[in-house]
Coordinates of C-alpha atoms and ligand atoms in Angstrom, one line a residue:
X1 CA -20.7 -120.2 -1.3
X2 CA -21.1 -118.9 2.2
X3 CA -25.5 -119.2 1.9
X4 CA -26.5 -119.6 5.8
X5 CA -27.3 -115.5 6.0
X6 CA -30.2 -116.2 3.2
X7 CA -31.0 -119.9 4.4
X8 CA -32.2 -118.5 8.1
X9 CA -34.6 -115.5 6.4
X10 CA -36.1 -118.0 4.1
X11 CA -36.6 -120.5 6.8
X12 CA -34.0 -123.0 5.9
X13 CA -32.2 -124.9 8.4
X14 CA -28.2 -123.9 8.9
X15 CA -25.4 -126.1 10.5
X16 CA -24.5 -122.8 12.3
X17 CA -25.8 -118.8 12.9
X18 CA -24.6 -116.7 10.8
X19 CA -23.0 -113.3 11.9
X20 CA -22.9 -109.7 10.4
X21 CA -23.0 -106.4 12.6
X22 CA -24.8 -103.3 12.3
X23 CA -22.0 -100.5 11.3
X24 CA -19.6 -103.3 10.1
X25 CA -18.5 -101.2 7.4
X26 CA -17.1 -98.3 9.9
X27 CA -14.3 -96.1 12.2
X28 CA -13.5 -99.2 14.2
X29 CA -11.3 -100.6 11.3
X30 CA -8.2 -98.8 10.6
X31 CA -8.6 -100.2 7.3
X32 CA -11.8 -98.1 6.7
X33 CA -9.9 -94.9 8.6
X34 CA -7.0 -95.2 5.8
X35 CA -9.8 -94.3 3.2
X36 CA -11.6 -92.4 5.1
X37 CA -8.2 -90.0 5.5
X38 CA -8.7 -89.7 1.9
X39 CA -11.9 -88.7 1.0
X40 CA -15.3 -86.9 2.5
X41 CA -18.0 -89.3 3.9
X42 CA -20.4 -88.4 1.5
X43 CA -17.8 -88.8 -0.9
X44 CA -17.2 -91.9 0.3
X45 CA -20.7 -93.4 0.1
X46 CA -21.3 -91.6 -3.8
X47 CA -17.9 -93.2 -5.3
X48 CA -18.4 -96.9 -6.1
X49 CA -15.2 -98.6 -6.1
X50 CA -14.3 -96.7 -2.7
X51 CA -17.7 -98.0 -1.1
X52 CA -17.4 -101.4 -2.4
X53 CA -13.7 -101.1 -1.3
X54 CA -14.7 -100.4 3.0
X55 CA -17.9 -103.1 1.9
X56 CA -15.8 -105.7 1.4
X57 CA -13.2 -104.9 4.0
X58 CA -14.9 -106.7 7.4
X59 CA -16.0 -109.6 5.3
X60 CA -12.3 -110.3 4.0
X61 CA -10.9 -109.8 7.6
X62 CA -13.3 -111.4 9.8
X63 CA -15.6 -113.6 8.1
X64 CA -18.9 -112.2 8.4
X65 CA -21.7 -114.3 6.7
X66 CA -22.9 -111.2 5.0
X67 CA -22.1 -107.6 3.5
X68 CA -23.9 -104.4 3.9
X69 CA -23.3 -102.3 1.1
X70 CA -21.5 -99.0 2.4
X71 CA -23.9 -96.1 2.4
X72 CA -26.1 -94.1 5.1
X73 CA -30.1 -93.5 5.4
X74 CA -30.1 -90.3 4.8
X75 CA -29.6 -90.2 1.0
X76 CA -33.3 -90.3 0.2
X77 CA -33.5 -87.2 2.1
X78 CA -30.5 -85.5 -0.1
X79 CA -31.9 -86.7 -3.4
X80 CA -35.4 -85.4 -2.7
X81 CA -33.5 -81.9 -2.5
X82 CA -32.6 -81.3 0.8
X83 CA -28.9 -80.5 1.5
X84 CA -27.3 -82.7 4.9
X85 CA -23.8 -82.3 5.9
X86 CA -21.8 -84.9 8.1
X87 CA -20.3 -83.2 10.6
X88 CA -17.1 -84.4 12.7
X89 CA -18.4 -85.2 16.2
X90 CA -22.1 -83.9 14.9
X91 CA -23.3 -86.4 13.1
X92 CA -25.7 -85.3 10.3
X93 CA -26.9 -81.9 10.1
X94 CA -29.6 -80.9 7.4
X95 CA -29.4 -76.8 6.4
X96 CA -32.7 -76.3 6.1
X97 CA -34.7 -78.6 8.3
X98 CA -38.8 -78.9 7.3
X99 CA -40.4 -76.6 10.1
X100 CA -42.8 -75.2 7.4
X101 CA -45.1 -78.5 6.3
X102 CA -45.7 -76.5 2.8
X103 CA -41.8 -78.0 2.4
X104 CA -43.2 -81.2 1.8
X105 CA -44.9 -80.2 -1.5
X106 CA -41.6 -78.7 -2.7
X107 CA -39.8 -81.9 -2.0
X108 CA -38.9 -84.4 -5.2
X109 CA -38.9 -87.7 -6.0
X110 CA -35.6 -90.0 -6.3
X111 CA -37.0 -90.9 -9.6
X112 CA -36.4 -87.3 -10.9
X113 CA -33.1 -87.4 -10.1
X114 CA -29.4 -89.3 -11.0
X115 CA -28.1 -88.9 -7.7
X116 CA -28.2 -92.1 -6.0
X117 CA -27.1 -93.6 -9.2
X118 CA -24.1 -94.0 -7.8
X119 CA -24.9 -96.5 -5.1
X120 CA -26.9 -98.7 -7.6
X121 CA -23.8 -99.0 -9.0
X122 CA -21.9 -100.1 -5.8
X123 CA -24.6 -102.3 -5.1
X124 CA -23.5 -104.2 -9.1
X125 CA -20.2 -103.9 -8.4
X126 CA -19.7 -105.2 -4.9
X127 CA -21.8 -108.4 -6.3
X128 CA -19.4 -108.4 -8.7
X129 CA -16.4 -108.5 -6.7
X130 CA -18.1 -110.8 -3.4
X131 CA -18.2 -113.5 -6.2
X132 CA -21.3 -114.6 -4.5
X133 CA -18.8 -115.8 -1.4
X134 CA -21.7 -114.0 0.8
X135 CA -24.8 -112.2 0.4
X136 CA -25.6 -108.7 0.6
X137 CA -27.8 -106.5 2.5
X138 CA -29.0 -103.3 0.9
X139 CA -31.4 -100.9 3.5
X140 CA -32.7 -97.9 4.1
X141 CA -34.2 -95.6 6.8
X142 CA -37.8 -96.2 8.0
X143 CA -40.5 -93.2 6.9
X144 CA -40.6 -92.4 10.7
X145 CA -37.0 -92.3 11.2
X146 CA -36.3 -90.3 7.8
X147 CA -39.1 -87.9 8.7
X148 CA -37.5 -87.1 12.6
X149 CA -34.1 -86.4 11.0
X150 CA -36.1 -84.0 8.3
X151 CA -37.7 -82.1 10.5
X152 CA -35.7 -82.0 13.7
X153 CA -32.6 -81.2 11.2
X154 CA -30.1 -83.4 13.0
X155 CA -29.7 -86.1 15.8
X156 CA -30.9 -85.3 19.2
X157 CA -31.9 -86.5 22.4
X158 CA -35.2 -85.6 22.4
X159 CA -36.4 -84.6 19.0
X160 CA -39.0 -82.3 19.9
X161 CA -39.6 -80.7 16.8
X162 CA -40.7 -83.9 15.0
X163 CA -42.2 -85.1 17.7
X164 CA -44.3 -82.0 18.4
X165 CA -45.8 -82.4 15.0
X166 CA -47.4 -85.7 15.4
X167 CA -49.4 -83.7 17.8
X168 CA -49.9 -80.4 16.1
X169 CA -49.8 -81.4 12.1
X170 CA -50.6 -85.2 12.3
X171 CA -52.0 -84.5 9.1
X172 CA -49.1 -83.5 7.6
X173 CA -46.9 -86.0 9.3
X174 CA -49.1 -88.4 7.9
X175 CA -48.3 -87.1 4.1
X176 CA -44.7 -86.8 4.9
X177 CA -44.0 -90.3 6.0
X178 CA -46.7 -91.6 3.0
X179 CA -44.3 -89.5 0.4
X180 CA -41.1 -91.5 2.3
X181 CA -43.1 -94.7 2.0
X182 CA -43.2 -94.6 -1.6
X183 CA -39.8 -93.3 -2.5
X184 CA -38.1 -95.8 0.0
X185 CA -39.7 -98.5 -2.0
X186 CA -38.8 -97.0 -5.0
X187 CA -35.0 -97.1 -3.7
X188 CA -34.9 -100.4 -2.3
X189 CA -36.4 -101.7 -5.5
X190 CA -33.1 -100.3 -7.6
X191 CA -31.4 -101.2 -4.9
X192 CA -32.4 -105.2 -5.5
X193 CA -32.5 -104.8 -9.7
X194 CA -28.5 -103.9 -8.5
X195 CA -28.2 -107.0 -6.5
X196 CA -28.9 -106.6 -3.4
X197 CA -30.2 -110.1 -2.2
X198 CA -31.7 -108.7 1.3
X199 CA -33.1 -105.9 2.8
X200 CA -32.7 -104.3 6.5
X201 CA -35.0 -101.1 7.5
X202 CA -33.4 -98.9 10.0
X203 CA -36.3 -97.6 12.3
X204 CA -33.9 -96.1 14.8
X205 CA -35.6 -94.0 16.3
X206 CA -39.1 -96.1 16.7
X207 CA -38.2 -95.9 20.5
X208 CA -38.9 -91.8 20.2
X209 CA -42.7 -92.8 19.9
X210 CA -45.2 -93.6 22.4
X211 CA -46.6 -97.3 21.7
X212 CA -49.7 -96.1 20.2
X213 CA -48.1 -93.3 18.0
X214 CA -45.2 -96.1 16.6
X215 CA -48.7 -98.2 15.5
X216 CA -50.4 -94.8 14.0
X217 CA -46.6 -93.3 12.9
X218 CA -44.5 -95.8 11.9
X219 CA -45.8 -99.5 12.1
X220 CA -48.1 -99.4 8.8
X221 CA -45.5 -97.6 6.8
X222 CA -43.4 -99.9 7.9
X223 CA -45.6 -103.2 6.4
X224 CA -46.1 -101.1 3.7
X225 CA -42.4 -101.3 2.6
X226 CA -41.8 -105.0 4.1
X227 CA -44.9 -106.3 1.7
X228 CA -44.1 -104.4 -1.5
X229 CA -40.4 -105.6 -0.8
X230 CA -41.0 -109.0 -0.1
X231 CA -43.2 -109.4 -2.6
X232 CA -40.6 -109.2 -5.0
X233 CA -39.1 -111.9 -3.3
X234 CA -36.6 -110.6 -1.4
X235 CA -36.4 -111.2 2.4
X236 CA -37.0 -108.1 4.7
X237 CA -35.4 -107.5 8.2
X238 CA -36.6 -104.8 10.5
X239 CA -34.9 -103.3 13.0
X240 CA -37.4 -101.1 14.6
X241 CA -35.3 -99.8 18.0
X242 CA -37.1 -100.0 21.1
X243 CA -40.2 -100.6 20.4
X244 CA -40.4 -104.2 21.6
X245 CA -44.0 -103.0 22.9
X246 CA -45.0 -103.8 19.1
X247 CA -42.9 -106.9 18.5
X248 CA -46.5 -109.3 18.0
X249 CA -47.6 -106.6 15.2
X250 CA -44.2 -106.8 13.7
X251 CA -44.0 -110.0 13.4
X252 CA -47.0 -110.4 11.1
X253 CA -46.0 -106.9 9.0
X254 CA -44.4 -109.1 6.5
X255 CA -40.8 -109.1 7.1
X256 CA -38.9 -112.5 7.1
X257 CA -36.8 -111.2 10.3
X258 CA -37.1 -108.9 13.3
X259 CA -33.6 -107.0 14.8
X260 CA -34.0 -106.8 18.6
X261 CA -31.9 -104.4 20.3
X262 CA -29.7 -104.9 23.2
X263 CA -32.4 -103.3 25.5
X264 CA -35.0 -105.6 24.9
X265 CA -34.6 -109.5 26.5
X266 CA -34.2 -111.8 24.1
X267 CA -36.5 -114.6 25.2
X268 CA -39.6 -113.2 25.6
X269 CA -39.7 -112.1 21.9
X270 CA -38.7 -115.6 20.7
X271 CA -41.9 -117.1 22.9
X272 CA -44.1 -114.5 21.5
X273 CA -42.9 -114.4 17.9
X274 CA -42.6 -118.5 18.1
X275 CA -40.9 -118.8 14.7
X276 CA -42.9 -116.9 12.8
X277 CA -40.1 -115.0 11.2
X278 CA -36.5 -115.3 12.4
X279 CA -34.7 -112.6 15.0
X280 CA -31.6 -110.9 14.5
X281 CA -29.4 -109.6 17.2
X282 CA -29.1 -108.8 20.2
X283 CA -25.4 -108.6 21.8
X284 CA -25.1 -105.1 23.8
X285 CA -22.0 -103.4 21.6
X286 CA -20.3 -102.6 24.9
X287 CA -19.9 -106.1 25.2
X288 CA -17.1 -106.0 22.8
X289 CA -15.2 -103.9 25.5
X290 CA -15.0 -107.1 27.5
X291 CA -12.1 -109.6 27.6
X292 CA -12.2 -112.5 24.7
X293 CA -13.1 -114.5 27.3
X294 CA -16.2 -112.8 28.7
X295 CA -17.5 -111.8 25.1
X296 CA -17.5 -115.6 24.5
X297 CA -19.2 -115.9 27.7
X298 CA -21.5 -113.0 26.7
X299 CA -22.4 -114.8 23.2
X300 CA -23.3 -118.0 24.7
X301 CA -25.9 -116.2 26.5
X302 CA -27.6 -114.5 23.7
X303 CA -27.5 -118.1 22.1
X304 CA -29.0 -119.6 25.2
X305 CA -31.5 -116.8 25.3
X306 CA -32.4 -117.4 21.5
X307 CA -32.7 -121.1 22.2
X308 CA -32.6 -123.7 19.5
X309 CA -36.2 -123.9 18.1
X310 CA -35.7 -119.8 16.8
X311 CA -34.2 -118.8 13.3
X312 CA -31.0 -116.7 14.4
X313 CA -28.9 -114.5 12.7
X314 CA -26.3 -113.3 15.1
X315 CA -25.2 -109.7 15.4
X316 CA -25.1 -106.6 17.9
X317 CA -28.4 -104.8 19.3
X318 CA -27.0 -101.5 17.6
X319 CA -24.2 -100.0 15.5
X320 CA -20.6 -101.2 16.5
X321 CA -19.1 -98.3 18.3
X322 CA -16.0 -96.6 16.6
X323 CA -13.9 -97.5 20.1
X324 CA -14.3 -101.0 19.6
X325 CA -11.2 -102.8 19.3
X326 CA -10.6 -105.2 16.5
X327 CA -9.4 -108.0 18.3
X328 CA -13.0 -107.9 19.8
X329 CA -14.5 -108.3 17.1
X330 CA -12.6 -111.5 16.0
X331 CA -13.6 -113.0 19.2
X332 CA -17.0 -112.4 18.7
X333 CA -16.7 -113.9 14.9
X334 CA -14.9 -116.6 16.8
X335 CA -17.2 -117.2 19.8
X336 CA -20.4 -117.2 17.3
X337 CA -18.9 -119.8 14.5
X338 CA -17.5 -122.1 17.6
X339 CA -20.5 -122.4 20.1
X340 CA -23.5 -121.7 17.7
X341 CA -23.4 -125.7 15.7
X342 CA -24.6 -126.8 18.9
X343 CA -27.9 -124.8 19.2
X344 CA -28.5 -126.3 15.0
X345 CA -27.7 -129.7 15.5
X346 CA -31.4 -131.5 16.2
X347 CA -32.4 -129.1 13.1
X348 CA -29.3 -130.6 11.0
X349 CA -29.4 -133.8 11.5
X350 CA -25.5 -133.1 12.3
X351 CA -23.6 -134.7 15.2
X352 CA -20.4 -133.0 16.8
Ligands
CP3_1 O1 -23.7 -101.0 8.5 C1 -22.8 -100.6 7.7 O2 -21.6 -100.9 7.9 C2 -23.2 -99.9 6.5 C3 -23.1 -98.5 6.6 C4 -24.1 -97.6 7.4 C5 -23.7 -96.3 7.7 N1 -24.8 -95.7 8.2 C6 -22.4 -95.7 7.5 C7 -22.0 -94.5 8.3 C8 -25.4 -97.8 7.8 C9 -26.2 -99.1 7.7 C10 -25.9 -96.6 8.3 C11 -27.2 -96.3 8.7 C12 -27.6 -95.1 9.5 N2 -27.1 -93.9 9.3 C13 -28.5 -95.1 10.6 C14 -29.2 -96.3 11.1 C15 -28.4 -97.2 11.9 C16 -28.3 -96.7 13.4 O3 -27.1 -96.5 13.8 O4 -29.3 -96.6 14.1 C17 -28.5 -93.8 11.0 C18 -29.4 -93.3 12.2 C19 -27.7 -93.0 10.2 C20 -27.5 -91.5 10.2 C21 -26.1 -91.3 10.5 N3 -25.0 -91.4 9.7 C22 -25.6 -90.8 11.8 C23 -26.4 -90.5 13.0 C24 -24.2 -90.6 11.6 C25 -23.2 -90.0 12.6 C26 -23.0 -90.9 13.7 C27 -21.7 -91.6 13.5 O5 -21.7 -92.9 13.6 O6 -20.7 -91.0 13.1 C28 -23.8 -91.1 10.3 C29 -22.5 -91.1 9.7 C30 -22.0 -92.5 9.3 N4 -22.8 -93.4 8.6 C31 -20.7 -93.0 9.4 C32 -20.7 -94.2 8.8 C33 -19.5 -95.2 8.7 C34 -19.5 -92.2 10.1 C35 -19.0 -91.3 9.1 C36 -17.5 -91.1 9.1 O7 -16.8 -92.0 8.7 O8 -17.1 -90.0 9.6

């Protein structure tokens, strides 16, 4: 049993950093694009055995130290009544977007529903069928990131709807991403009853804030979740997306790890966060676009920049992109498994 993942959230010491990426489960595998030539994504994410299926497909061909269970953020969103459709090239697109805050009130719970049963169920049966070789991840989308979907209606560069209401309905907003709060924990808690042994929190779009509206808009929503979550014992990551301007506060929101995306420099965070909880990240995905030989090179440095006194977990600063090729991403398995024992050895007690 393959427990390194777990051992660097609860503070253990490992004889080498474990690996998974963000969007593992994904385009870049022609394994996943087989099934996905077969059925809808939503379709995809609500069958069981086909989401445990593309789950288990990048941990049986490279290796990764854990498994995110196949599924998407915007879920909570469609089982609290709103209808999203994923669009080729678009990306998500809700049909009615909130532009009228009165929506909120006519929005339901997950608990009234037996929508998402479905992905509890992947969630049992992908434990089932990982045989406890690794752990896995459930997650969801932050409040803040849920909300700017919601009401924008889609991605966007800008999102100037959601962001307009901080300023005009803060209020509201305020209710909104209180409502998200307690249905996300609501979720994450099937989610573990299921099996899921840890928990990321996509806060994509944290960066779309201002540093003072991320700690009014997001950062106390965000410890909300991490300490009802960890409280239950199981570890938290949070992967709040440009906002290293909050990294101190984050670090003490009750989450066992922070992500750090591939914007943000590496060794800064680990002085300031000085092993309070561990990091998780931060190789730029267009690294993997790069010769085996320079994404090597590339991975010593973010191990260099991590340094050996910080808990690791090695993975990309943001989703893998669906260009990457595969041959990369063995080198980067590869590169991480072969050059991170070095950086553990003092901790281990192991010699080379
Ligand atoms: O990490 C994994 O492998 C688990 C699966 C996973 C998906 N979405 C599958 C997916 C996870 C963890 C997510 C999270 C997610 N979904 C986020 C946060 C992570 C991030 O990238 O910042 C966000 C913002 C979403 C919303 C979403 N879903 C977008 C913007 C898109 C379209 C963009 C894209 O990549 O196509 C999706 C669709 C989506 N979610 C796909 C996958 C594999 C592509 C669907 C397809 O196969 O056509």
């Amino acid at each position: 049993m393959n427990t390194r993942f777990l051992d660097v959230l609860n503070g253990r010491p490992v004889d080498r950093t474990p690996i998974w990426v963000m969007r593992q489960a994904g385009r870049y595998l022609p394994e996943y694009r087989a099934v996905r030539a077969k059925h809808s994504f939503l379709d995809m994410v609500y069958t069981p055995e086909v989401a445990v299926e593309v789950t288990l497909q990048p941990i049986d061909i490279f290796g990764f130290d854990a498994a995110i269970i196949f599924s998407d953020i915007l879920v909570i969103p469609e089982a609290m009544g709103m209808h999203v459709q994923f669009l080729e090239g678009r990306g998500p697109v809700f049909d009615a977007p909130i532009r009228d805050f009165r929506a909120i009130d006519r929005l339901g719970s997950i608990s009234a529903t037996d929508k998402l049963d479905p992905i509890y169920e992947a969630v049992r049966l992908a434990r089932t069928e990982l045989e406890g070789k690794v752990p896995l991840i459930g997650f969801a989308g932050a409040p803040w990131t849920l909300a700017a979907y919601m009401i924008e209606g889609s991605g966007s560069k800008t999102f100037q709807h959601a962001r307009a209401a901080l300023y005009t309905h803060p209020d509201a907003m305020h209710a909104l991403l209180d409502r998200l709060t307690r249905e996300i924990i609501i979720y994450l808690k099937n989610k573990i009853a299921a099996g899921a042994q840890a928990i990321q929190i996509f806060d994509s779009w944290a960066g779309q804030l201002t540093p003072q509206q991320f700690r009014t808009f997001s950062l106390p929503y965000l410890k909300k979740i991490s300490e009802a979550i960890s409280a239950t014992g199981t570890p938290v990551i949070l992967f709040a997306r440009n906002a290293a301007h909050s990294l101190d506060e984050l670090s003490q929101a009750g989450a066992a790890a922070l992500g750090i995306d591939w914007q943000t420099e590496m060794a800064p965070c680990c002085d300031l966060i000085k092993n309070r909880v561990a990091v998780q990240g931060n190789l730029d995905p267009l690294a993997l676009f790069a010769t085996p030989g320079e994404i090597r090179a590339q991975v010593g440095q973010v191990l260099e920049n991590v340094g050996s006194s910080q808990r690791h977990i090695f993975n990309l600063g943001h989703g893998i992109l669906p260009q990457t090729p595969v041959a990369s991403v063995r080198a980067l398995v590869d590169a991480v498994h072969e050059l991170s024992p070095l950086y553990h050895r003092e901790k281990t007690g192991v010699t080379l």
